[in-house]
Amino acid sequence: MSNLVTVETLKLHLGGIQTKLNFETVEPFVKTSIRWFRRMVGSDMMDYLEDLLEAGSNAERDLLELAQSCICWYAYDLAFPHLKIRVGDLGLTKANPNQTTPITKWEYIDSKDANLQMLDLSLEDFFSLLEELRPQAWVSSEAYQKRQERFIRSAGELARWVPTMGKQSRMFDQLITYIERAEELYIRPALTDSVFDELKEKCKGLRLGLTIQESKLLNELLPAVAHLAIFEALPYLSLNVSPVGISEQRSKSGLLEQVAPGAGVRDSLRQQFLNDASVYLGRATKYLDSAATPELFSGYYQANKGQTAEAIDFTNSTSIIL
């Protein structure tokens, strides 16, 4: 197993774990968490982080601690449901030592939600610092290349254009497919293949190769992509699909009650994301109409020369037609 996380590391990052916790109790979950993190950042990046256990700059040590925090909180969330019971020859039992009181259902749910909030914060801080440091182990990895294939590459970037989403890295992972879908179904046809591909190539890395005109176009496209991705994802985000069927997600507790919205509310919300996306995409095409020349955005110019741009209005549409 990786040396990134030990029992001391767990206690350091989680805080609330008892000093007498036996590491063997949570070790299977730590191993699973390490494998999850390895899939996310790649083997080379994991080797780089393990090298930092011996030496590294202050910023690199911060990066190491954030990586350990991600692994610890994910492992803790995996272990959390199993720590409340004991399994032995007598079957399933629940520990209830003297002078202790079992927690209530709402306290358990609240604690589990808090665990995931800490995981989201650790993930977002880790990837933010990783983009600042940009070690070779990261920029040369397959995981990095996959991130560069999208216009919106992190939960932080998504939250910039849709603040209500917050910096939720786990939520962003669910949206990746829909970000790619939004780019291919709506952005590519609006820009034309050549302009889309050229802009996508220049957006890789730090986006330092963009011209002033390309930066202006990108600033109009990013909020369009963000809203279109959520528009595409909304029908599926509130549903659980499993071999036993399809169900809605509902959460109830003593302090908070969350009920899946009805079809009317969901459709209204989806329509609003569509309307907002149409505004941003309309601004982008309007800018292209004014800026495109035979030399600049030439693919768009050739496809649209002599045509008068019309305002894009999707108010009463069920889908976007370009």
Coordinates of N, CA and C in Angstrom, one line a residue, residues 82-287:
H82 N -19.8 1.9 8.3 CA -19.4 0.6 8.9 C -18.9 0.7 10.4
L83 N -18.6 1.9 10.8 CA -18.0 2.1 12.1 C -19.1 2.1 13.2
K84 N -20.4 2.2 12.8 CA -21.4 2.2 13.8 C -21.9 0.8 14.3
I85 N -21.4 -0.2 13.6 CA -21.8 -1.6 14.0 C -20.5 -2.5 14.1
R86 N -20.7 -3.6 14.8 CA -19.7 -4.6 14.9 C -20.2 -5.9 14.4
V87 N -19.4 -6.7 13.7 CA -19.7 -7.9 13.2 C -18.9 -9.0 13.8
G88 N -19.5 -10.0 14.4 CA -18.8 -11.1 15.1 C -19.6 -12.4 15.0
D89 N -19.2 -13.4 15.8 CA -19.8 -14.7 15.9 C -21.3 -14.5 16.3
L90 N -21.6 -13.5 17.1 CA -22.9 -13.3 17.6 C -23.8 -12.5 16.7
G91 N -23.3 -12.2 15.5 CA -24.0 -11.4 14.5 C -23.7 -9.9 14.6
L92 N -24.6 -9.1 14.2 CA -24.4 -7.6 14.2 C -24.7 -7.0 15.6
T93 N -23.8 -6.2 16.1 CA -24.0 -5.6 17.4 C -23.6 -4.1 17.3
K94 N -24.1 -3.3 18.2 CA -23.7 -1.9 18.3 C -23.1 -1.6 19.6
A95 N -21.9 -1.0 19.6 CA -21.2 -0.7 20.8 C -22.0 0.4 21.6
N96 N -22.1 0.3 22.9 CA -22.7 1.3 23.7 C -22.1 1.3 25.1
P97 N -20.8 1.8 25.1 CA -20.1 1.8 26.4 C -20.7 2.7 27.4
N98 N -20.3 2.6 28.7 CA -20.8 3.4 29.7 C -20.5 4.9 29.5
Q99 N -21.4 5.7 30.0 CA -21.2 7.2 29.9 C -21.2 7.7 28.4
T100 N -21.7 6.9 27.5 CA -21.9 7.4 26.1 C -23.3 7.3 25.7
T101 N -23.7 8.1 24.7 CA -25.0 8.1 24.2 C -25.0 7.9 22.7
P102 N -25.7 7.0 22.1 CA -25.8 6.9 20.6 C -26.3 8.1 20.0
I103 N -25.7 8.5 18.8 CA -26.2 9.7 18.1 C -27.5 9.4 17.5
T104 N -28.2 10.5 17.2 CA -29.5 10.4 16.5 C -29.3 10.3 15.0
K105 N -30.4 10.1 14.3 CA -30.3 9.9 12.9 C -29.9 11.2 12.2
W106 N -30.4 12.4 12.7 CA -30.0 13.6 12.0 C -28.6 14.0 12.3
E107 N -28.1 13.6 13.4 CA -26.7 13.8 13.7 C -25.8 13.0 12.8
Y108 N -26.2 11.8 12.5 CA -25.4 10.9 11.6 C -25.4 11.5 10.2
I109 N -26.6 11.9 9.7 CA -26.7 12.4 8.4 C -25.9 13.7 8.3
D110 N -26.0 14.6 9.3 CA -25.3 15.8 9.3 C -23.8 15.6 9.3
S111 N -23.3 14.6 10.0 CA -21.9 14.3 10.1 C -21.4 13.8 8.7
K112 N -22.2 12.9 8.1 CA -21.8 12.4 6.8 C -21.8 13.5 5.7
D113 N -22.7 14.4 5.8 CA -22.7 15.6 4.8 C -21.5 16.4 5.1
A114 N -21.1 16.6 6.4 CA -19.9 17.4 6.7 C -18.7 16.8 6.2
N115 N -18.6 15.4 6.3 CA -17.5 14.7 5.7 C -17.3 15.0 4.2
L116 N -18.4 15.0 3.5 CA -18.3 15.2 2.0 C -18.0 16.6 1.7
Q117 N -18.4 17.6 2.5 CA -18.0 19.0 2.3 C -16.5 19.2 2.5
M118 N -16.0 18.5 3.5 CA -14.5 18.6 3.7 C -13.8 17.9 2.5
L119 N -14.3 16.9 2.0 CA -13.7 16.2 0.8 C -13.7 17.2 -0.4
D120 N -14.9 17.9 -0.6 CA -15.0 18.8 -1.7 C -14.0 19.9 -1.6
L121 N -13.9 20.5 -0.4 CA -12.9 21.6 -0.1 C -11.5 21.1 -0.4
S122 N -11.1 20.0 0.1 CA -9.8 19.4 -0.1 C -9.5 19.2 -1.5
L123 N -10.4 18.6 -2.3 CA -10.2 18.4 -3.7 C -10.0 19.7 -4.5
E124 N -10.8 20.7 -4.2 CA -10.7 21.9 -5.0 C -9.4 22.6 -4.6
D125 N -9.1 22.7 -3.4 CA -7.8 23.3 -3.0 C -6.6 22.6 -3.6
F126 N -6.7 21.2 -3.6 CA -5.6 20.4 -4.2 C -5.4 20.8 -5.6
F127 N -6.5 20.7 -6.4 CA -6.3 21.0 -7.9 C -6.0 22.4 -8.2
S128 N -6.4 23.4 -7.3 CA -6.0 24.8 -7.5 C -4.5 25.0 -7.3
L129 N -4.0 24.4 -6.3 CA -2.6 24.5 -6.0 C -1.8 23.7 -7.1
L130 N -2.3 22.6 -7.5 CA -1.7 21.8 -8.5 C -1.5 22.5 -9.8
E131 N -2.5 23.3 -10.2 CA -2.4 24.2 -11.4 C -1.4 25.3 -11.2
E132 N -1.2 25.8 -10.0 CA -0.2 26.8 -9.8 C 1.2 26.2 -9.9
L133 N 1.4 25.1 -9.3 CA 2.8 24.5 -9.3 C 3.1 23.8 -10.6
R134 N 2.1 23.1 -11.2 CA 2.3 22.4 -12.5 C 3.5 21.6 -12.5
P135 N 3.7 20.6 -11.6 CA 4.9 19.8 -11.7 C 4.8 18.9 -13.0
Q136 N 6.0 18.5 -13.5 CA 6.1 17.8 -14.7 C 5.3 16.5 -14.6
A137 N 5.3 15.9 -13.4 CA 4.5 14.6 -13.3 C 3.0 14.8 -13.5
W138 N 2.6 16.0 -13.4 CA 1.1 16.3 -13.6 C 0.9 16.7 -15.1
V139 N 1.6 17.7 -15.6 CA 1.4 18.2 -16.9 C 1.6 17.1 -18.0
S140 N 2.4 16.1 -17.7 CA 2.7 15.1 -18.7 C 1.8 13.8 -18.5
S141 N 0.9 13.9 -17.6 CA 0.0 12.7 -17.2 C -1.2 12.7 -18.1
E142 N -1.8 11.5 -18.2 CA -3.0 11.3 -19.0 C -4.2 12.0 -18.3
A143 N -4.2 12.0 -17.0 CA -5.2 12.7 -16.3 C -5.3 14.2 -16.6
Y144 N -4.1 14.8 -16.7 CA -4.0 16.2 -17.0 C -4.5 16.5 -18.5
Q145 N -4.1 15.6 -19.4 CA -4.5 15.8 -20.8 C -6.0 15.7 -20.9
K146 N -6.6 14.8 -20.1 CA -8.1 14.7 -20.2 C -8.8 15.9 -19.7
R147 N -8.2 16.6 -18.7 CA -8.8 17.8 -18.2 C -8.7 18.9 -19.2
Q148 N -7.6 18.9 -20.0 CA -7.4 20.0 -21.0 C -8.3 19.8 -22.2
E149 N -8.9 18.7 -22.3 CA -9.8 18.5 -23.5 C -11.1 19.3 -23.3
R150 N -11.4 19.9 -22.2 CA -12.6 20.6 -22.0 C -12.4 22.1 -21.8
F151 N -13.4 22.9 -22.2 CA -13.2 24.4 -21.9 C -13.3 24.7 -20.4
I152 N -14.2 24.0 -19.7 CA -14.3 24.2 -18.3 C -13.7 23.0 -17.6
R153 N -12.7 23.2 -16.8 CA -11.8 22.1 -16.4 C -11.8 21.8 -14.9
S154 N -12.6 22.6 -14.1 CA -12.6 22.3 -12.7 C -13.9 22.8 -12.1
A155 N -14.2 22.4 -10.8 CA -15.4 22.9 -10.1 C -15.3 24.4 -9.9
G156 N -14.1 24.9 -9.7 CA -13.9 26.3 -9.4 C -14.3 27.1 -10.7
E157 N -13.9 26.7 -11.8 CA -14.3 27.4 -13.1 C -15.8 27.3 -13.3
L158 N -16.4 26.2 -13.0 CA -17.8 26.1 -13.2 C -18.5 27.0 -12.2
A159 N -18.1 27.1 -11.0 CA -18.7 28.0 -10.0 C -18.6 29.5 -10.3
R160 N -17.6 29.8 -11.1 CA -17.4 31.2 -11.5 C -18.6 31.7 -12.4
W161 N -19.1 30.8 -13.2 CA -20.2 31.1 -14.1 C -21.5 30.7 -13.6
V162 N -21.6 29.7 -12.7 CA -22.9 29.3 -12.1 C -22.6 29.2 -10.6
P163 N -22.6 30.4 -9.9 CA -22.2 30.4 -8.4 C -23.0 29.4 -7.6
T164 N -24.2 29.2 -7.9 CA -25.1 28.4 -7.1 C -24.6 26.9 -7.0
M165 N -23.8 26.5 -8.0 CA -23.2 25.2 -8.0 C -22.2 25.0 -6.9
G166 N -21.5 26.1 -6.5 CA -20.5 26.0 -5.5 C -19.3 25.2 -6.1
K167 N -18.2 25.2 -5.3 CA -17.0 24.5 -5.7 C -17.1 23.0 -5.3
Q168 N -18.0 22.3 -5.9 CA -18.2 20.9 -5.6 C -17.5 19.9 -6.6
S169 N -16.4 19.4 -6.2 CA -15.6 18.6 -7.2 C -16.3 17.3 -7.5
R170 N -17.0 16.7 -6.5 CA -17.7 15.5 -6.8 C -18.9 15.8 -7.8
M171 N -19.5 16.9 -7.7 CA -20.6 17.3 -8.6 C -20.0 17.5 -10.0
F172 N -18.8 18.2 -10.0 CA -18.2 18.4 -11.3 C -17.8 17.1 -12.0
D173 N -17.4 16.1 -11.3 CA -17.1 14.8 -11.9 C -18.3 14.3 -12.6
Q174 N -19.5 14.5 -12.1 CA -20.8 14.0 -12.7 C -21.1 14.8 -14.0
L175 N -20.6 16.1 -14.0 CA -21.0 16.9 -15.2 C -20.0 16.8 -16.3
I176 N -18.9 16.1 -16.2 CA -17.9 16.1 -17.2 C -18.5 15.6 -18.6
T177 N -19.3 14.5 -18.5 CA -19.9 14.0 -19.7 C -20.8 15.1 -20.4
Y178 N -21.5 15.8 -19.6 CA -22.4 16.8 -20.1 C -21.7 18.1 -20.6
I179 N -20.6 18.4 -20.0 CA -19.7 19.4 -20.5 C -19.3 19.1 -21.9
E180 N -18.8 17.9 -22.1 CA -18.3 17.4 -23.4 C -19.5 17.4 -24.4
R181 N -20.7 17.0 -23.9 CA -21.9 17.0 -24.8 C -22.2 18.4 -25.2
A182 N -22.2 19.3 -24.3 CA -22.6 20.7 -24.6 C -21.6 21.3 -25.6
E183 N -20.3 21.0 -25.5 CA -19.3 21.5 -26.4 C -19.6 21.0 -27.8
E184 N -19.9 19.7 -27.9 CA -20.0 19.0 -29.2 C -21.3 19.3 -29.9
L185 N -22.4 19.4 -29.1 CA -23.7 19.6 -29.7 C -24.1 21.0 -30.0
Y186 N -23.5 21.9 -29.2 CA -23.9 23.3 -29.4 C -22.8 24.3 -29.7
I187 N -21.7 24.1 -29.1 CA -20.6 25.1 -29.3 C -19.9 24.8 -30.6
R188 N -19.6 23.6 -30.9 CA -18.9 23.3 -32.2 C -19.7 23.8 -33.4
P189 N -21.0 23.4 -33.5 CA -21.8 23.9 -34.7 C -21.9 25.5 -34.7
A190 N -21.9 26.1 -33.6 CA -22.0 27.6 -33.6 C -20.7 28.2 -34.1
L191 N -19.5 27.6 -33.7 CA -18.2 28.2 -34.1 C -17.7 27.7 -35.5
T192 N -18.2 26.6 -35.9 CA -17.6 25.8 -37.1 C -16.5 25.0 -36.6
D193 N -16.2 23.9 -37.3 CA -15.2 22.9 -36.8 C -13.8 23.5 -36.7
S194 N -13.4 24.3 -37.7 CA -12.0 24.8 -37.7 C -11.8 25.8 -36.5
V195 N -12.8 26.7 -36.3 CA -12.6 27.7 -35.2 C -12.7 27.0 -33.9
F196 N -13.6 26.0 -33.7 CA -13.7 25.3 -32.5 C -12.4 24.5 -32.2
D197 N -11.9 23.8 -33.1 CA -10.7 23.0 -32.9 C -9.5 23.8 -32.6
E198 N -9.3 24.9 -33.3 CA -8.2 25.8 -33.1 C -8.3 26.5 -31.7
L199 N -9.5 26.9 -31.3 CA -9.6 27.5 -30.0 C -9.4 26.5 -28.9
K200 N -9.9 25.3 -29.1 CA -9.7 24.2 -28.1 C -8.2 23.9 -27.9
E201 N -7.5 23.9 -29.0 CA -6.0 23.6 -28.9 C -5.3 24.7 -28.1
K202 N -5.7 25.9 -28.4 CA -5.0 27.0 -27.7 C -5.4 27.2 -26.3
C203 N -6.5 26.5 -25.9 CA -7.0 26.6 -24.5 C -6.3 25.7 -23.6
K204 N -5.5 24.8 -24.1 CA -4.8 23.8 -23.3 C -3.7 24.5 -22.4
G205 N -3.4 24.0 -21.3 CA -2.4 24.6 -20.4 C -2.9 25.9 -19.8
L206 N -2.1 26.9 -19.8 CA -2.4 28.2 -19.2 C -3.1 29.1 -20.1
R207 N -3.4 28.7 -21.3 CA -4.1 29.6 -22.3 C -3.4 30.8 -22.6
L208 N -2.0 30.7 -22.6 CA -1.2 31.9 -22.9 C -1.1 32.2 -24.3
G209 N -1.5 31.3 -25.2 CA -1.4 31.5 -26.6 C -2.5 32.2 -27.3
L210 N -3.6 32.5 -26.5 CA -4.7 33.1 -27.0 C -4.5 34.6 -27.4
T211 N -5.0 35.0 -28.6 CA -5.0 36.4 -28.9 C -6.1 37.1 -28.2
I212 N -6.1 38.5 -28.3 CA -7.1 39.3 -27.6 C -8.5 38.9 -28.1
Q213 N -8.6 38.7 -29.4 CA -9.9 38.4 -29.9 C -10.4 37.0 -29.5
E214 N -9.5 36.0 -29.4 CA -9.8 34.7 -29.0 C -10.2 34.7 -27.5
S215 N -9.5 35.5 -26.7 CA -9.9 35.6 -25.3 C -11.2 36.2 -25.1
K216 N -11.6 37.2 -25.9 CA -12.9 37.7 -25.8 C -14.0 36.7 -26.2
L217 N -13.7 35.9 -27.2 CA -14.7 34.9 -27.6 C -14.8 33.8 -26.6
L218 N -13.7 33.4 -26.0 CA -13.7 32.4 -24.9 C -14.5 32.9 -23.7
N219 N -14.4 34.2 -23.3 CA -15.1 34.7 -22.2 C -16.6 34.7 -22.4
E220 N -17.1 34.7 -23.7 CA -18.5 34.6 -24.0 C -18.9 33.1 -24.0
L221 N -18.0 32.2 -24.4 CA -18.3 30.8 -24.5 C -18.4 30.1 -23.2
L222 N -17.5 30.4 -22.3 CA -17.4 29.7 -21.0 C -18.7 29.6 -20.3
P223 N -19.4 30.8 -20.1 CA -20.7 30.7 -19.3 C -21.7 30.0 -20.1
A224 N -21.7 30.0 -21.5 CA -22.6 29.3 -22.3 C -22.4 27.8 -22.1
V225 N -21.1 27.3 -22.1 CA -20.8 25.9 -21.8 C -21.3 25.5 -20.4
A226 N -21.1 26.3 -19.4 CA -21.5 26.0 -18.1 C -23.0 25.8 -18.0
H227 N -23.8 26.7 -18.5 CA -25.2 26.6 -18.4 C -25.8 25.5 -19.3
L228 N -25.2 25.3 -20.4 CA -25.6 24.2 -21.3 C -25.3 22.8 -20.7
A229 N -24.2 22.7 -20.0 CA -23.9 21.4 -19.4 C -24.9 21.1 -18.3
I230 N -25.3 22.0 -17.5 CA -26.3 21.8 -16.4 C -27.6 21.5 -17.1
F231 N -28.0 22.3 -18.1 CA -29.2 22.0 -18.8 C -29.3 20.6 -19.3
E232 N -28.2 20.1 -19.8 CA -28.2 18.7 -20.3 C -28.3 17.7 -19.2
A233 N -27.6 18.0 -18.0 CA -27.5 17.1 -16.9 C -28.7 17.0 -16.0
L234 N -29.5 18.1 -15.9 CA -30.6 18.2 -15.0 C -31.6 17.0 -15.0
P235 N -32.0 16.5 -16.1 CA -32.9 15.4 -16.1 C -32.4 14.2 -15.3
Y236 N -31.1 14.0 -15.2 CA -30.5 12.8 -14.7 C -29.9 13.0 -13.2
L237 N -29.7 14.2 -12.8 CA -29.0 14.4 -11.6 C -29.8 14.0 -10.3
S238 N -31.1 14.1 -10.4 CA -31.9 13.8 -9.3 C -32.4 12.3 -9.2
L239 N -31.8 11.5 -10.2 CA -32.3 10.1 -10.3 C -31.2 9.1 -9.9
N240 N -31.6 8.0 -9.3 CA -30.7 6.9 -9.1 C -31.1 5.8 -10.0
V241 N -30.2 5.3 -10.8 CA -30.6 4.2 -11.7 C -29.8 2.9 -11.3
S242 N -30.5 1.9 -11.0 CA -29.8 0.6 -10.5 C -30.6 -0.6 -11.0
P243 N -30.0 -1.8 -10.8 CA -30.7 -3.0 -11.3 C -32.1 -3.1 -10.7
V244 N -32.5 -2.5 -9.6 CA -33.8 -2.6 -9.0 C -34.8 -1.6 -9.5
G245 N -34.3 -0.7 -10.4 CA -35.2 0.3 -11.0 C -34.6 1.7 -10.9
I246 N -35.5 2.7 -11.2 CA -35.2 4.1 -11.1 C -35.9 4.8 -10.0
S247 N -35.2 5.6 -9.2 CA -35.8 6.2 -8.0 C -35.2 7.6 -7.9
E248 N -36.0 8.5 -7.2 CA -35.6 9.9 -7.0 C -34.8 9.9 -5.7
Q249 N -33.9 10.9 -5.6 CA -33.2 11.1 -4.3 C -33.9 11.9 -3.4
R250 N -34.1 11.4 -2.2 CA -34.8 12.2 -1.1 C -34.0 12.1 0.2
S251 N -33.9 13.2 0.9 CA -33.2 13.2 2.2 C -34.0 13.9 3.2
K252 N -34.2 13.2 4.4 CA -34.9 13.9 5.5 C -34.1 13.7 6.8
S253 N -34.2 14.7 7.6 CA -33.5 14.7 8.9 C -34.3 15.6 9.9
G254 N -33.8 15.6 11.1 CA -34.5 16.4 12.1 C -34.4 17.9 11.9
L255 N -33.3 18.3 11.2 CA -33.0 19.7 11.0 C -33.4 20.2 9.6
L256 N -33.3 19.3 8.6 CA -33.5 19.7 7.2 C -34.2 18.6 6.5
E257 N -35.1 19.1 5.6 CA -35.8 18.1 4.7 C -35.6 18.6 3.3
Q258 N -35.1 17.6 2.5 CA -34.9 17.9 1.1 C -35.7 16.9 0.3
V259 N -36.6 17.4 -0.6 CA -37.4 16.5 -1.4 C -37.1 16.9 -2.8
A260 N -37.0 15.8 -3.7 CA -36.8 16.0 -5.1 C -37.9 16.9 -5.7
P261 N -37.5 17.9 -6.5 CA -38.5 18.8 -7.1 C -39.4 18.1 -8.0
G262 N -40.7 18.6 -8.2 CA -41.6 18.0 -9.1 C -41.2 18.4 -10.5
A263 N -41.9 17.8 -11.5 CA -41.6 17.9 -12.9 C -41.7 19.4 -13.3
G264 N -42.7 20.1 -12.8 CA -42.9 21.5 -13.1 C -41.7 22.4 -12.7
V265 N -41.2 22.2 -11.5 CA -40.1 23.0 -11.0 C -38.8 22.6 -11.7
R266 N -38.6 21.4 -12.0 CA -37.4 20.9 -12.7 C -37.4 21.5 -14.1
D267 N -38.6 21.4 -14.8 CA -38.6 21.9 -16.2 C -38.4 23.4 -16.2
S268 N -39.0 24.1 -15.2 CA -38.8 25.6 -15.2 C -37.3 25.9 -15.0
L269 N -36.7 25.2 -14.1 CA -35.3 25.4 -13.8 C -34.4 25.1 -15.0
R270 N -34.7 24.0 -15.7 CA -34.0 23.7 -16.9 C -34.2 24.7 -18.0
Q271 N -35.4 25.2 -18.1 CA -35.7 26.2 -19.1 C -34.9 27.5 -18.9
Q272 N -34.7 27.8 -17.6 CA -33.9 29.0 -17.2 C -32.5 28.9 -17.6
F273 N -31.9 27.7 -17.4 CA -30.5 27.4 -17.8 C -30.4 27.5 -19.3
L274 N -31.4 27.1 -20.0 CA -31.4 27.1 -21.5 C -31.5 28.6 -21.9
N275 N -32.3 29.4 -21.3 CA -32.4 30.8 -21.6 C -31.1 31.5 -21.4
D276 N -30.5 31.3 -20.3 CA -29.2 31.9 -20.0 C -28.2 31.5 -21.0
A277 N -28.1 30.2 -21.3 CA -27.2 29.7 -22.3 C -27.4 30.4 -23.6
S278 N -28.6 30.6 -24.0 CA -28.9 31.2 -25.3 C -28.4 32.6 -25.4
V279 N -28.5 33.3 -24.3 CA -28.0 34.7 -24.2 C -26.5 34.7 -24.4
Y280 N -25.7 33.9 -23.7 CA -24.3 33.9 -23.8 C -23.9 33.4 -25.2
L281 N -24.5 32.4 -25.7 CA -24.1 31.8 -27.0 C -24.5 32.9 -28.1
G282 N -25.6 33.6 -27.9 CA -25.9 34.7 -28.9 C -24.9 35.8 -28.9
R283 N -24.4 36.1 -27.7 CA -23.3 37.1 -27.6 C -22.0 36.7 -28.3
A284 N -21.7 35.4 -28.1 CA -20.5 34.8 -28.8 C -20.7 34.9 -30.3
T285 N -21.8 34.5 -30.8 CA -22.0 34.5 -32.3 C -22.0 35.9 -32.8
K286 N -22.6 36.8 -32.0 CA -22.6 38.2 -32.4 C -21.2 38.8 -32.5
Y287 N -20.4 38.4 -31.5 CA -19.0 38.9 -31.6 C -18.3 38.3 -32.8

